[in-house]
PDB file of C-alpha atoms in Angstrom:
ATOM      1  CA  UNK A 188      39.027-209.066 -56.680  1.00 82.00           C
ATOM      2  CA  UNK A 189      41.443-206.991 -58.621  1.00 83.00           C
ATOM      3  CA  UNK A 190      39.403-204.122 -58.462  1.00 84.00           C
ATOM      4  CA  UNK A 191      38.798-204.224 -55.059  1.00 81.00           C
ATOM      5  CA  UNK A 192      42.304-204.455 -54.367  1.00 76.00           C
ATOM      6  CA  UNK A 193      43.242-201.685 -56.572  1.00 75.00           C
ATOM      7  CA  UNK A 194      40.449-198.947 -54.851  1.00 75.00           C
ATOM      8  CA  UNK A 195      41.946-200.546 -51.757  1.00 73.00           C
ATOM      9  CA  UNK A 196      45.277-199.655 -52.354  1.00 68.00           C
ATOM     10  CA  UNK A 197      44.695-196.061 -53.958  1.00 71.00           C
ATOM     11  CA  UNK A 198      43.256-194.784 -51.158  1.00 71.00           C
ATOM     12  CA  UNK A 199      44.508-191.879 -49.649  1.00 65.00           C
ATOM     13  CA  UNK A 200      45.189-193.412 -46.191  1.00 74.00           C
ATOM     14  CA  UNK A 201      47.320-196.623 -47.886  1.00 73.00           C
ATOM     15  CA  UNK A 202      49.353-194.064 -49.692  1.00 75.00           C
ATOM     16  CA  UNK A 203      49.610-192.012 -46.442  1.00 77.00           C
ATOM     17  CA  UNK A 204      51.118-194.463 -44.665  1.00 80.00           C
ATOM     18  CA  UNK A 205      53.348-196.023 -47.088  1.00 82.00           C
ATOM     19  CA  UNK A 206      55.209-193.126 -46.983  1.00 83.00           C
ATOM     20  CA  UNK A 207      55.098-192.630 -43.978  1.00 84.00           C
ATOM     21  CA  UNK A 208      56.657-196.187 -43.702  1.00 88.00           C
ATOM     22  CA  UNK A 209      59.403-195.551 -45.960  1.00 89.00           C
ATOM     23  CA  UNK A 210      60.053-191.511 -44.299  1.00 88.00           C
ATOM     24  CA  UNK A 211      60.404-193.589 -41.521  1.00 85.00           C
ATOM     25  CA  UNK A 212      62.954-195.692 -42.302  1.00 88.00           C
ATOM     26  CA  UNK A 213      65.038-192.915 -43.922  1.00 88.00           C
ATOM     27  CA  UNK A 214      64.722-190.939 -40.488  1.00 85.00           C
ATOM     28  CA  UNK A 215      65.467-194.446 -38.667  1.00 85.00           C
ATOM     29  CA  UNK A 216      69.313-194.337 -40.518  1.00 88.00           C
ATOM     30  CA  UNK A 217      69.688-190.910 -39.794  1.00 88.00           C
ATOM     31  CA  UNK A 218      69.343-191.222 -36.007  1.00 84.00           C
ATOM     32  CA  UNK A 219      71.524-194.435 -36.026  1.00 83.00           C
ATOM     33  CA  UNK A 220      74.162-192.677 -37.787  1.00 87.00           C
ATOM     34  CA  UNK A 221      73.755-189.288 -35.234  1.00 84.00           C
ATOM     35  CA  UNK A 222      74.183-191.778 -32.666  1.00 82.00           C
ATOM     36  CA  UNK A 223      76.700-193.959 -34.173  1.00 80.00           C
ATOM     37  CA  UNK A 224      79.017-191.213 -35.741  1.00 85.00           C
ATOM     38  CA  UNK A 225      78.494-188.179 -33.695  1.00 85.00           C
ATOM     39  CA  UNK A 226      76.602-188.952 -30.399  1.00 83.00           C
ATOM     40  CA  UNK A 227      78.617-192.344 -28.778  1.00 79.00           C
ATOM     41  CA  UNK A 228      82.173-191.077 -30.235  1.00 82.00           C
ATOM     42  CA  UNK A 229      81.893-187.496 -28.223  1.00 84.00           C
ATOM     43  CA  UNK A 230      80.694-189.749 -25.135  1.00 79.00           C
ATOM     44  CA  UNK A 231      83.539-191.870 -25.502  1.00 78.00           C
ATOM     45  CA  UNK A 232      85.822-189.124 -25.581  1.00 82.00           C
ATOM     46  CA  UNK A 233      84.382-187.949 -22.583  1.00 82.00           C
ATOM     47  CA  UNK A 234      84.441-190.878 -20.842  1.00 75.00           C
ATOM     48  CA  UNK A 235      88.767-191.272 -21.797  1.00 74.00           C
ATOM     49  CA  UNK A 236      88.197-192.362 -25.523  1.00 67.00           C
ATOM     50  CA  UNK A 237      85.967-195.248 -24.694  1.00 67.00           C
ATOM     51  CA  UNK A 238      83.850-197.171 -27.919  1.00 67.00           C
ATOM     52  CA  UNK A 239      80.974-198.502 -26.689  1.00 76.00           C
ATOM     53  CA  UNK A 240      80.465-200.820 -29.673  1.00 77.00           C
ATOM     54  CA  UNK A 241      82.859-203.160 -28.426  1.00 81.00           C
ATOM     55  CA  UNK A 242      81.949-203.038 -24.839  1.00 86.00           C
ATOM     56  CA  UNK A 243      80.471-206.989 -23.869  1.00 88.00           C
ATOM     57  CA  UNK A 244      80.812-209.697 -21.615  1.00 91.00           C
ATOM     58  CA  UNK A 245      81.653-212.818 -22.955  1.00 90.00           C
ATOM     59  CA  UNK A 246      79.363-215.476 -21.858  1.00 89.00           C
ATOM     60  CA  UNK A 247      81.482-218.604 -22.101  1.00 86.00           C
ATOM     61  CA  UNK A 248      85.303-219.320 -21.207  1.00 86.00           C
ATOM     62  CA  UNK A 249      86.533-219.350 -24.686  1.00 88.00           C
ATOM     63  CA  UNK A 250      85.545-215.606 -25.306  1.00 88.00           C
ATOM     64  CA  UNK A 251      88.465-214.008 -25.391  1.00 89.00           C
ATOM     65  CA  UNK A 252      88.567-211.510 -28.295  1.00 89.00           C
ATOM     66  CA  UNK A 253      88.923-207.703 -27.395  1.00 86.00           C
ATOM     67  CA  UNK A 254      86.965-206.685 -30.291  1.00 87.00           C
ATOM     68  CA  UNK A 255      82.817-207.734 -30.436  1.00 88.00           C
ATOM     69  CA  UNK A 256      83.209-209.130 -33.764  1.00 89.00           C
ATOM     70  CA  UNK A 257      85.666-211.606 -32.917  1.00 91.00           C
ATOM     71  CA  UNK A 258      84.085-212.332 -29.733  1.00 90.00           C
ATOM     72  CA  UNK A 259      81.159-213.108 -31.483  1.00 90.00           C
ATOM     73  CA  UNK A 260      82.654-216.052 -33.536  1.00 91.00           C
ATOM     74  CA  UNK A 261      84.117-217.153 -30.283  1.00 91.00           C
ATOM     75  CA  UNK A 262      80.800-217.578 -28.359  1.00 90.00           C
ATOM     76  CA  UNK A 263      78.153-216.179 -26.353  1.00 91.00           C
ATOM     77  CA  UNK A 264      78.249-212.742 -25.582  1.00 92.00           C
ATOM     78  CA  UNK A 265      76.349-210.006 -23.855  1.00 92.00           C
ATOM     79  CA  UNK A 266      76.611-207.065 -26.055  1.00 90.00           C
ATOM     80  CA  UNK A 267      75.467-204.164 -23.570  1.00 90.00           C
ATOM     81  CA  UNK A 268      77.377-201.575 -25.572  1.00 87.00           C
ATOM     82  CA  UNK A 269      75.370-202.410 -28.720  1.00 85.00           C
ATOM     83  CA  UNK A 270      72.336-202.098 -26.513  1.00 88.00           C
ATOM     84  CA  UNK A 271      73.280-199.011 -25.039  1.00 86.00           C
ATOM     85  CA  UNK A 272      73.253-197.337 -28.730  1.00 81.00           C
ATOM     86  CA  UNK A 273      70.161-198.924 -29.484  1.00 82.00           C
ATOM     87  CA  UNK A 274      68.553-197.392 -26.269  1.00 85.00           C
ATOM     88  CA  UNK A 275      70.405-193.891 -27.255  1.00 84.00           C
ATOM     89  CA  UNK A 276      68.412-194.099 -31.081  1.00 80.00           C
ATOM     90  CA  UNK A 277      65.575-195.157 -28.978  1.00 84.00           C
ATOM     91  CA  UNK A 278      65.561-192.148 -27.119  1.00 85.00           C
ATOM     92  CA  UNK A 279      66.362-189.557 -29.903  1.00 84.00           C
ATOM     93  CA  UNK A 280      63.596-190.986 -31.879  1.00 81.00           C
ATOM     94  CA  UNK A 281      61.016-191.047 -28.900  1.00 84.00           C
ATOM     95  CA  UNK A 282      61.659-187.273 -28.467  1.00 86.00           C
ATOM     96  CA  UNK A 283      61.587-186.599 -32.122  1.00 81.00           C
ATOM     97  CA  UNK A 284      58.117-188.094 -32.133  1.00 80.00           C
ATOM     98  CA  UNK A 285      56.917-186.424 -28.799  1.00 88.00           C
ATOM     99  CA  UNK A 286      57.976-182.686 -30.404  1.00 87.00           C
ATOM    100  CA  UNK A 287      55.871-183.707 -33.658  1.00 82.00           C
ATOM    101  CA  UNK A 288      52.638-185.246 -31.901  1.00 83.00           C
ATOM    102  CA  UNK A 289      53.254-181.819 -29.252  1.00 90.00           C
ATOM    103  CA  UNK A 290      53.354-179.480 -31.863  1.00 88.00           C
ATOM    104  CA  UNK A 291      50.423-181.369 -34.074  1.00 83.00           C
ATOM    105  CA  UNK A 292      48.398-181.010 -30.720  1.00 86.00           C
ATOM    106  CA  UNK A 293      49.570-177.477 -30.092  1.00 88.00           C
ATOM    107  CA  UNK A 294      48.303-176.601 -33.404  1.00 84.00           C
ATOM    108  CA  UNK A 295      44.913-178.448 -33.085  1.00 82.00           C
ATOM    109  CA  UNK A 296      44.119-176.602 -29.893  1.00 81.00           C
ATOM    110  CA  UNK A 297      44.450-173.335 -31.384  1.00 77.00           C
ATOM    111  CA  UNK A 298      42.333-174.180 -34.223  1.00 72.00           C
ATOM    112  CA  UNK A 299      39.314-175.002 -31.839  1.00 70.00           C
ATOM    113  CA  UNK A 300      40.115-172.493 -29.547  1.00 69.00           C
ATOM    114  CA  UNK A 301      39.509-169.606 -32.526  1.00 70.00           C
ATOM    115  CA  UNK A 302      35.658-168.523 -32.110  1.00 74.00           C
ATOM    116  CA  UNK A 303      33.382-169.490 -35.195  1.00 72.00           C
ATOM    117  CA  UNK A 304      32.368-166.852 -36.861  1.00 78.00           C
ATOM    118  CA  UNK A 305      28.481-166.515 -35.790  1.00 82.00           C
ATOM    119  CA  UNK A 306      26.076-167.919 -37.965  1.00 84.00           C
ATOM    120  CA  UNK A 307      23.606-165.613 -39.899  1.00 85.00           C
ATOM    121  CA  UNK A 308      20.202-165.867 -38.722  1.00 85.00           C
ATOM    122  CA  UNK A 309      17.714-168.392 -40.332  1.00 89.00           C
ATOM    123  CA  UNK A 310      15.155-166.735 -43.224  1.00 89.00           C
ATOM    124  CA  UNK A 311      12.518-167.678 -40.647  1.00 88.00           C
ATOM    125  CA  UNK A 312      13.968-165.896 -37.726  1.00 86.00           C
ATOM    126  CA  UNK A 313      14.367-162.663 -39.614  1.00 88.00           C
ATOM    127  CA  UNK A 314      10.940-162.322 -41.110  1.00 90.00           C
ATOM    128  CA  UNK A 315       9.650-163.052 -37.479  1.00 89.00           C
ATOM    129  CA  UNK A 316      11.603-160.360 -36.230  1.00 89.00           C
ATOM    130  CA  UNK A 317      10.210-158.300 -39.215  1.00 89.00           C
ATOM    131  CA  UNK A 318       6.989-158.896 -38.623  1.00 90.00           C
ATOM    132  CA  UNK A 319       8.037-158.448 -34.508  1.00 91.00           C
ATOM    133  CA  UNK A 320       8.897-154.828 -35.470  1.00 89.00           C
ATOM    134  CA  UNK A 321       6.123-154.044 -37.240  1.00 89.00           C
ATOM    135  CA  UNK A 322       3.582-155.047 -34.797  1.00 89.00           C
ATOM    136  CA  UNK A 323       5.481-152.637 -32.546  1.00 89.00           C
ATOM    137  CA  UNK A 324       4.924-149.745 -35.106  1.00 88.00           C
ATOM    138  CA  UNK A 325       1.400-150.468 -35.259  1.00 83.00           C
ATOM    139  CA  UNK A 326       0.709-150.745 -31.581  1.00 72.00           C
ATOM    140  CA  UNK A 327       2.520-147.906 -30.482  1.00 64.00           C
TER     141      UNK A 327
END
């Protein structure tokens, strides 16, 4: 059973996507911290110096905090500035992927689109053609 598991694990497709996995979740903290440090601060200044991360609702009357945190350990709340980041890192990363699985399709369409080379005729075909060409001679 060890074995098994061991050719299982050493194949090329496991390893494949385990770093994949793990390139994935390096790219995942990269696009939260483009969003988080860069993206949502230049909208908020935009918008009159706005931070989204502590825009909620609170849910119940004893929310009362102006910061999410706080309002958090006071109750329910609806957290739609949260959400709004997550559905910004959503987005970046969607389009990320789209240019990749465009440009991995781009690339496999000009592969099939370059002609093969044509095939050299079989041993058979030639030496009928030989013998096609010689029958001519003789006839003629």
């Amino acid at each position: 059973m060890l074995k098994e598991f061991k050719e299982f694990a050493m194949k090329g497709n496991v390893i494949d996507l385990a770093i994949g996995v793990v390139i994935g979740a390096a790219f995942g903290r990269i696009v939260d911290s483009l969003v988080s440090d860069i993206i949502m601060p230049i909208i908020g200044a935009i918008l009159g110096g706005l931070d989204f991360s502590n825009y909620f609702v609170g849910l119940s009357g004893a929310v009362n905090a102006p910061v999410l945190v706080e309002a958090k350990k006071q109750g329910a709340v609806l957290a739609y500035g949260s959400f709004l980041t997550v559905a910004v890192n959503f987005l970046i990363i969607a389009f990320v992927l789209f240019l990749v699985v465009k440009a991995i399709n781009q690339l496999k369409r000009t592969k099939e689109a370059e002609p093969a080379p044509p095939a050299p005729p079989a041993e058979d075909v030639v030496l009928l053609g030989e013998i096609r060409d010689l029958l001519k001679r003789k006839t003629v």
